[in-house]
Coordinates of C-alpha atoms (C1' of nucleotides) in Angstrom, one line a residue:
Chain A
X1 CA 12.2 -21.2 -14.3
X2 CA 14.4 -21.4 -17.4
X3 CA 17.8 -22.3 -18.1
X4 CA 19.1 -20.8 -15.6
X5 CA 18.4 -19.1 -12.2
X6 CA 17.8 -15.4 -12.3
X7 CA 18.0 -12.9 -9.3
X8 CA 15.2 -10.7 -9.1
X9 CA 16.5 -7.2 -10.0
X10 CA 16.0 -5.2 -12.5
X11 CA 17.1 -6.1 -16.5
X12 CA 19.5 -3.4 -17.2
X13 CA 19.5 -4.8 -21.4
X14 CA 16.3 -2.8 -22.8
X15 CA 16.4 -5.9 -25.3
X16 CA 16.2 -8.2 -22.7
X17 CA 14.1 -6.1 -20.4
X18 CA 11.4 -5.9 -22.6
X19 CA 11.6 -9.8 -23.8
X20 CA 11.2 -10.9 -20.3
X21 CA 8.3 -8.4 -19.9
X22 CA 6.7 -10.1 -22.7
X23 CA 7.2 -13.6 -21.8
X24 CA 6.2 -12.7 -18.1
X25 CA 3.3 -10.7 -18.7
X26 CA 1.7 -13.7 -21.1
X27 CA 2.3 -15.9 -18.3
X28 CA 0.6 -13.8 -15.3
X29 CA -2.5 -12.9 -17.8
X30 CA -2.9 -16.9 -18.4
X31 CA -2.9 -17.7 -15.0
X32 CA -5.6 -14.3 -14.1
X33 CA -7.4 -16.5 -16.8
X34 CA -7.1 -19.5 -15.0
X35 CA -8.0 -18.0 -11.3
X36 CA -11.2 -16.5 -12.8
X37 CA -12.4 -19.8 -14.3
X38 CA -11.0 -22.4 -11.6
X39 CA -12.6 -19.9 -8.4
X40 CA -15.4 -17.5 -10.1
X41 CA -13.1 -14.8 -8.9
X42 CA -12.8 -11.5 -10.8
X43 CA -9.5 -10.5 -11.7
X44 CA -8.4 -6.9 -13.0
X45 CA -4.6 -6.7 -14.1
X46 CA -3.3 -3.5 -15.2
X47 CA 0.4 -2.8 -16.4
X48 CA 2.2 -0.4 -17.2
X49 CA 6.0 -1.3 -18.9
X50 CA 8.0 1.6 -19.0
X51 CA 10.0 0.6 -22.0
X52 CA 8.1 0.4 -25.6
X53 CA 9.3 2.9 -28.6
X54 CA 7.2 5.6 -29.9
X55 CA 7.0 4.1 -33.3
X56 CA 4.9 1.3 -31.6
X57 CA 3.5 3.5 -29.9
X58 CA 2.3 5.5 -32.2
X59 CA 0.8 3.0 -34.3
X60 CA -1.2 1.3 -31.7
X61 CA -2.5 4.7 -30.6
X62 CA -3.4 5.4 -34.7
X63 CA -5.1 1.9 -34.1
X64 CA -6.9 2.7 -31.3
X65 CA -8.5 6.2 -32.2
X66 CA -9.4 4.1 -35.6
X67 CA -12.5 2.7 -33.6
X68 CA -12.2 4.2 -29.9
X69 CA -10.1 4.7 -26.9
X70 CA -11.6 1.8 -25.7
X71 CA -10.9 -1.1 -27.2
X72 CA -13.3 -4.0 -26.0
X73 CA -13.9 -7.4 -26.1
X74 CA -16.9 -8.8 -24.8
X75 CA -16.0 -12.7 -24.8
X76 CA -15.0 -14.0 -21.6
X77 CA -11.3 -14.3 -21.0
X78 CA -10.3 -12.2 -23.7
X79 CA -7.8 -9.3 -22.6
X80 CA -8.5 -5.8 -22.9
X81 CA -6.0 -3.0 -24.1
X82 CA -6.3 0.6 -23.7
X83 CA -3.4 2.6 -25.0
X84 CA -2.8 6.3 -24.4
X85 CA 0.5 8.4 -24.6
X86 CA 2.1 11.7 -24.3
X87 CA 3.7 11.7 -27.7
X88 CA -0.2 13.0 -28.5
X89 CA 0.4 16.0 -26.5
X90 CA 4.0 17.3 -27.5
X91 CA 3.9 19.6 -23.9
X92 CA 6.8 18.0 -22.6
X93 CA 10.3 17.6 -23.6
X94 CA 10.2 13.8 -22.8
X95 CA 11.4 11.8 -25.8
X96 CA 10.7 8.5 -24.8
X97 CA 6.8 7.8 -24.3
X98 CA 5.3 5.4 -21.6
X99 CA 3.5 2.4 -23.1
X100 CA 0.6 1.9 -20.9
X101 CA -1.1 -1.6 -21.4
X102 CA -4.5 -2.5 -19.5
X103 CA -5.9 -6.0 -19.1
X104 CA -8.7 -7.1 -17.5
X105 CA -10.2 -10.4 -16.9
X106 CA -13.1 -11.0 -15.8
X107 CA -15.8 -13.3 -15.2
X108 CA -19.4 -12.1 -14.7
X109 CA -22.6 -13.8 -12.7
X110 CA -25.2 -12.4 -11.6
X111 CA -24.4 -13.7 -8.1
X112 CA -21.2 -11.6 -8.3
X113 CA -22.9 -8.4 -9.3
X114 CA -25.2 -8.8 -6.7
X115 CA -22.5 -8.4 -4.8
X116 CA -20.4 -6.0 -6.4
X117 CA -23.9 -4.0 -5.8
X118 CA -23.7 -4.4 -2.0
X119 CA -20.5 -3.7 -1.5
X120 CA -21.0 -0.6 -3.5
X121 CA -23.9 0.6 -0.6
X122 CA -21.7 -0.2 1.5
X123 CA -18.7 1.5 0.9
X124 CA -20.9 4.5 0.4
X125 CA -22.0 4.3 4.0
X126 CA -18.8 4.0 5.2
X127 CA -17.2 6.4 3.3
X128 CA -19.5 8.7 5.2
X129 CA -18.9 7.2 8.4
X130 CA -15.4 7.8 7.9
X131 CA -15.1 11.1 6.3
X132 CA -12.9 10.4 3.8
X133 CA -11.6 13.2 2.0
X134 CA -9.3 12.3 -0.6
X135 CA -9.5 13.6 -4.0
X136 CA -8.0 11.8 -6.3
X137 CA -6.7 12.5 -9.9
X138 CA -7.5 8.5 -11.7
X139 CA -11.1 6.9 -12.1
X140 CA -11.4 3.0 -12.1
X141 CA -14.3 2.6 -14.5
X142 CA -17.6 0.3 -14.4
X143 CA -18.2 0.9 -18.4
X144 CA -21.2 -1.8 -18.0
X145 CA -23.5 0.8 -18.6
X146 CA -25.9 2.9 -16.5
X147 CA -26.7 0.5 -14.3
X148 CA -26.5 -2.7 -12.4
X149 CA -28.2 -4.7 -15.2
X150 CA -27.5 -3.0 -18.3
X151 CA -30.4 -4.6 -20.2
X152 CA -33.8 -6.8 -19.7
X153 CA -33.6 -9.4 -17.3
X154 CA -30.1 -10.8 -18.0
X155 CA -30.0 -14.3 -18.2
X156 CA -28.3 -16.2 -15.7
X157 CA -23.5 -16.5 -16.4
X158 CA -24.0 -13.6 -18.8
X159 CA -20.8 -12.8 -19.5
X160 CA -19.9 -9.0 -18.9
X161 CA -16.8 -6.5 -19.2
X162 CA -15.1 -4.3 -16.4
X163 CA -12.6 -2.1 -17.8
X164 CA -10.2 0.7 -16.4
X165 CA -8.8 3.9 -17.8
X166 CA -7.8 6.9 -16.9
X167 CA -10.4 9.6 -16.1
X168 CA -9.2 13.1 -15.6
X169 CA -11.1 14.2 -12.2
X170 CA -13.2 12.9 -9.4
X171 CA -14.8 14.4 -7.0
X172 CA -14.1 14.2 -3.7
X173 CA -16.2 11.7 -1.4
X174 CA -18.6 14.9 0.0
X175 CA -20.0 15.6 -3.1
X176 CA -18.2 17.9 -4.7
X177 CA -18.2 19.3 -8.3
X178 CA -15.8 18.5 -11.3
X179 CA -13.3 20.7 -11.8
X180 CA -10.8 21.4 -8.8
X181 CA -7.4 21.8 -8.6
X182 CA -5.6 19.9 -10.9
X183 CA -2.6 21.7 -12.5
X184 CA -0.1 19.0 -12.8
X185 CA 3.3 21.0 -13.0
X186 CA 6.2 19.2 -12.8
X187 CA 8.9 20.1 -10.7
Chain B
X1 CA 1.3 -27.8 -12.0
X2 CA 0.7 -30.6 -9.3
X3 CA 0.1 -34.2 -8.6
X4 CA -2.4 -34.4 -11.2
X5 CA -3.7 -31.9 -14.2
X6 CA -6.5 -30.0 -13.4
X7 CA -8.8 -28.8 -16.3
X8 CA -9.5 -25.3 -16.5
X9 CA -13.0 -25.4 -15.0
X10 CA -14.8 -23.9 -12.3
X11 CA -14.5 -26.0 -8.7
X12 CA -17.8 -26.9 -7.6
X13 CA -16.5 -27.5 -3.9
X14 CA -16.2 -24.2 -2.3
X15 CA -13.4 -25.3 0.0
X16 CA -11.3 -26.7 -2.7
X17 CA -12.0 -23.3 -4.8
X18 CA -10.9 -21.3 -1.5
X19 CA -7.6 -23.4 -1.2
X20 CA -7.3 -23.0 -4.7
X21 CA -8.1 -19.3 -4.8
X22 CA -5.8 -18.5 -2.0
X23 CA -2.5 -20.7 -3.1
X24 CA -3.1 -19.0 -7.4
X25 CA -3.5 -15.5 -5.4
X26 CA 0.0 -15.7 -3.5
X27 CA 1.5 -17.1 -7.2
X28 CA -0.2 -14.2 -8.9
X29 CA 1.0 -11.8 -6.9
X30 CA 4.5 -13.2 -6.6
X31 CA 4.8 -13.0 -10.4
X32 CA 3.7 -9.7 -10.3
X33 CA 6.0 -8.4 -7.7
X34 CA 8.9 -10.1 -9.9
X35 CA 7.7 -8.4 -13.1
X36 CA 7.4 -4.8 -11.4
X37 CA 11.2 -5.6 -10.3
X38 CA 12.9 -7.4 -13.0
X39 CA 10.9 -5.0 -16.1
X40 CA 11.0 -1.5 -14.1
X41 CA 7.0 -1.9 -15.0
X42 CA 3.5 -1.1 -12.8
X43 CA 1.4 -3.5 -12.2
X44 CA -1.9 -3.4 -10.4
X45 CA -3.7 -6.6 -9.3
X46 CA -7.4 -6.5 -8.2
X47 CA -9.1 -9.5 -7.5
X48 CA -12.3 -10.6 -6.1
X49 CA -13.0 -13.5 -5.0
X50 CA -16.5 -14.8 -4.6
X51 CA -16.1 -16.5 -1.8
X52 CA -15.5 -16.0 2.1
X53 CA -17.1 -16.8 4.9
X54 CA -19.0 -13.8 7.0
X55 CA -17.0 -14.2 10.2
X56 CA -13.7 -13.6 8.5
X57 CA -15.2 -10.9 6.4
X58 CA -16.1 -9.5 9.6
X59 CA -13.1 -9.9 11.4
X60 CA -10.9 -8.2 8.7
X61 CA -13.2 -5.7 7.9
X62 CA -12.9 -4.9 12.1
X63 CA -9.2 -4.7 11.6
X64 CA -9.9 -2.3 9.0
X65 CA -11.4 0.2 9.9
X66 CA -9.2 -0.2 13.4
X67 CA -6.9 2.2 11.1
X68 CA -8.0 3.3 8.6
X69 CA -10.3 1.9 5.3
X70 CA -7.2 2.6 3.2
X71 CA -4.2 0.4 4.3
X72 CA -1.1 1.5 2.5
X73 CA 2.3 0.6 2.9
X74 CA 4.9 2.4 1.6
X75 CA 7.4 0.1 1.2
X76 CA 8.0 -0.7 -2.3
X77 CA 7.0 -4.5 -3.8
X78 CA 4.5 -4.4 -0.8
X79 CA 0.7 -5.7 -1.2
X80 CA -2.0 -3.7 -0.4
X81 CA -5.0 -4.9 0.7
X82 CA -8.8 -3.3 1.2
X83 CA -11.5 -4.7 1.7
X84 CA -15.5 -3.9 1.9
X85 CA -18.5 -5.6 2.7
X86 CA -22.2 -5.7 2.6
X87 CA -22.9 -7.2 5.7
X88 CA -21.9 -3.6 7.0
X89 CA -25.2 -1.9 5.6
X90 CA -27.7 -5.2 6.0
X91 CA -30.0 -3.7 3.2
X92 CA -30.4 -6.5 1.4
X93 CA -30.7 -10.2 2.1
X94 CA -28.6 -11.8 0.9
X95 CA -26.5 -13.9 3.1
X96 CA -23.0 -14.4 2.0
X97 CA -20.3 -11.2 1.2
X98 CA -18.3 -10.7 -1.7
X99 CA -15.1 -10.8 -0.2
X100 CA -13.1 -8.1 -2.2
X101 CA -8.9 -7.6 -2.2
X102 CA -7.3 -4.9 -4.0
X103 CA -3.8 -5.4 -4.8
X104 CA -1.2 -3.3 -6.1
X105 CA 2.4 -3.6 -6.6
X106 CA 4.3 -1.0 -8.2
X107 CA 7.8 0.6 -8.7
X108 CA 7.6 4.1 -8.7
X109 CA 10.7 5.9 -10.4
X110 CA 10.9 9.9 -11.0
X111 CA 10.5 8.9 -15.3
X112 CA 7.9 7.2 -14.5
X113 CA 6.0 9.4 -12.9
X114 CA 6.7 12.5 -15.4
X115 CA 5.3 10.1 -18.4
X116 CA 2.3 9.4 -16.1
X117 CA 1.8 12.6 -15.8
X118 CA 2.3 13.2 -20.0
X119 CA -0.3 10.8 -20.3
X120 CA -2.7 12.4 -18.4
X121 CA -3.0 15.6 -20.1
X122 CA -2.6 13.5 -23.4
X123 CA -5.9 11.8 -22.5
X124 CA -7.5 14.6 -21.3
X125 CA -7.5 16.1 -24.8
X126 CA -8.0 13.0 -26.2
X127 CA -11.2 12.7 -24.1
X128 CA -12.4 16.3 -25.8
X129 CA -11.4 15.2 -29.4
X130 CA -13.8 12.2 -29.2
X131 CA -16.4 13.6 -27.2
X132 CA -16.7 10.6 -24.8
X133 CA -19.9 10.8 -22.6
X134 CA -19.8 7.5 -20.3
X135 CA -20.5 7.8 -16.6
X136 CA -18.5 5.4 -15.2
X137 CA -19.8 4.4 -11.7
X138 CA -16.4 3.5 -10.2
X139 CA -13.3 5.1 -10.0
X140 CA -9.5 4.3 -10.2
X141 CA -7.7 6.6 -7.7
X142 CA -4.0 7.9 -7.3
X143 CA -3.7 8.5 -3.5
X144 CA -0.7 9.9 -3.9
X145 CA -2.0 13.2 -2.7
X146 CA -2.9 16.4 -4.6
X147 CA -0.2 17.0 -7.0
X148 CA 2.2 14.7 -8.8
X149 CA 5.3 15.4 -7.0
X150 CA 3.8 15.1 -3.3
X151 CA 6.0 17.3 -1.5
X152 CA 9.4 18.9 -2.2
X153 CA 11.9 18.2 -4.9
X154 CA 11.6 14.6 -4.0
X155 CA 14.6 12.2 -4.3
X156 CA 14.8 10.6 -7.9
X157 CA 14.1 6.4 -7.2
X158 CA 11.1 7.4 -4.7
X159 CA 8.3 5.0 -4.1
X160 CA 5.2 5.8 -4.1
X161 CA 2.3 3.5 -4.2
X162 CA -1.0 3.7 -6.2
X163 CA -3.9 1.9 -5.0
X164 CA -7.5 1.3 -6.4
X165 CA -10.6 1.3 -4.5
X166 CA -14.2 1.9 -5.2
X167 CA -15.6 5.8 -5.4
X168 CA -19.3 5.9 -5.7
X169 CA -19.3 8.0 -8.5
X170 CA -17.9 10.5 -10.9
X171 CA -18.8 13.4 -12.8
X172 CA -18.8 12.7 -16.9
X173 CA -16.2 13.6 -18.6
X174 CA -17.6 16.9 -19.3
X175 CA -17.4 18.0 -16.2
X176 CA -21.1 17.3 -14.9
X177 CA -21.2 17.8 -11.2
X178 CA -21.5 14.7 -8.6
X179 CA -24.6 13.4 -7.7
X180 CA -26.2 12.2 -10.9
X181 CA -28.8 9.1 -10.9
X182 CA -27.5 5.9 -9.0
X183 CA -30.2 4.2 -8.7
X184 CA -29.1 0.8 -8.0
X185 CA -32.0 -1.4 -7.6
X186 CA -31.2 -4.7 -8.6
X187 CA -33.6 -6.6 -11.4
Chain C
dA1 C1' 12.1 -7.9 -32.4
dA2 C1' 8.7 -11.8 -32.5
dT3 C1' 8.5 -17.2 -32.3
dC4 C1' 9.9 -21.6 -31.5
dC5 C1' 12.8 -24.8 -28.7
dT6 C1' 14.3 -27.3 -24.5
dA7 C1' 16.5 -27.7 -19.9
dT8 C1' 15.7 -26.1 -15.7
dA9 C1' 13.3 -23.4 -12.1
dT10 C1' 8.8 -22.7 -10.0
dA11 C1' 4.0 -23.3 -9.0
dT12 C1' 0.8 -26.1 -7.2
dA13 C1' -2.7 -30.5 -6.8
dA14 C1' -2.8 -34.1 -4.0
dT15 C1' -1.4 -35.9 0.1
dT16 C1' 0.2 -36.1 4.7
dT17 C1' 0.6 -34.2 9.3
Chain D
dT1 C1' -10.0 -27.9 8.7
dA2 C1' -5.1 -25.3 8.3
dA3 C1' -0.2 -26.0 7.4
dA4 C1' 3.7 -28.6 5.6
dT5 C1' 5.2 -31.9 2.1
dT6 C1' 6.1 -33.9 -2.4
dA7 C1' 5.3 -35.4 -7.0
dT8 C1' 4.1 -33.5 -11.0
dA9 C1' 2.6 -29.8 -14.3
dT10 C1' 3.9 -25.3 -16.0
dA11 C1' 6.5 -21.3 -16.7
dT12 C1' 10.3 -19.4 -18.6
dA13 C1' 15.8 -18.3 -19.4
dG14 C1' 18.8 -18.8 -22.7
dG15 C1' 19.5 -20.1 -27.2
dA16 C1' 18.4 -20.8 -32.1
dT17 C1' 15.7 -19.0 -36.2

DNA sequence: AATCCTATATATAATTT
DNA sequence: TAAATTATATATAGGAT
């Protein structure tokens, strides 16, 4: 797709590496942007580029706690970026910080959440059926609000916002509380 | 990106949008798959789609659940796919399914999965600093297992893979217990 | 290291099978 | 309808700024 052919392994050049990342990563969040419009489909794309430098890094993170961790945008097709790092922390020895980039697209109707509110009773019931009993460590977020609705009556193509971030615990699928097991030593 | 231009507008013929939806999925993901290679980056795809027809719904939600709700693959640059649907629990009335797929591709490298692991305490304390109180009603989950590292010292270059799926709830972020008020009657 | 510039590689809309 | 085929629209590699 360019001058010339390229195989598809991995950029050793950093430089390059992260140019290509760039280029690329415009080019799969346009055509998200496309697929939701073209097929009312909801798309969430989350990436996570392990180059970036912790100057960057830092600053967007400076940016970020300016207003929130969450950064939102509530017109449709906008992207959505959530930064976080462990330069914040200082526990670790690791230099090098991982630049964590989140984008969502989305389009909302209130057919689809109708939907997404099945599904949700659904999935319930079948987690019981199955007896699921994973915990796991990461929370994909509905930051819509409390409910379904969010407000009054909603007019019909409202346009909402899914987002995902990194929650620190869940409980498992029985019920149970906050608060298990979750001493992440390395090594 | 055919015989003709399209404009960037929803397809009113459902069969056209499915065609569409299907052949921009398999592009999507294709791109994605490249990226995770060529970048060393993660990249997690979900999409919904809002349409499908209930038989094939059916049929694949069959398959399913034949092994499990979670179908993984271990094999690196792999899709996953899960899917969920309301015909399942018949509460409500409406006729046709949302049609969910969840798709992640990822490269999973020993860095990676220490700065993951930075991050995750980093946002922890961030979480306390700013005193965030959202509920979010679904959750992003690592089914990795219970710790970071899995099992023993683990081979550097291992892949693992992370996959999304819906949870029906977690606790705050101050560690409220499970079972809080969802509620989710629709309008 | 971002942005602009093309020649070329790819994706895909329309068409055919 | 679904799958293969093409003509065309787009994405992007390599280069220049």
């Amino acid at each position: 797709m360019g001058r010339g052919k390229i195989e598809i392994k991995r950029i050793e050049n950093a430089t390059n590496r992260q140019v290509t990342y760039s280029k690329r990563r415009t080019g799969i969040m346009k055509k998200a942007r496309e697929l939701t419009v073209l097929c009312d489909a909801q798309v969430a794309i989350i990436m996570f580029s392990s180059t970036g430098n912790i100057k960057g890094i830092f600053d967007r993170y400076q940016q970020a706690i300016g207003t929130s961790l969450w950064v939102e945008q509530q017109r449709m097709g906008e992207d959505l970026d959530v930064l976080e790092f462990d330069e914040l922390r200082g526990l670790e020895q690791n230099v090098d910080a991982a630049l964590k980039e989140y984008h969502v697209i989305t389009t909302q109707t209130e057919t689809y959440k109708k939907k997404v509110k099945h599904s949700y009773e659904a999935y319930k019931n079948l987690q019981q059926e199955l007896g699921l009993r994973e915990e796991p460590a990461f929370g994909f977020v509905d930051n819509t609000g409390g409910g379904w609705d969010g407000g009054a009556g909603a007019g019909a193509g409202a346009a909402d916002m899914y987002a995902f971030r990194v929650v620190p615990s869940q409980p498992n699928l029985h019920g149970m509380a906050y608060g298990g097991n979750h001493d992440l030593r390395l090594g």
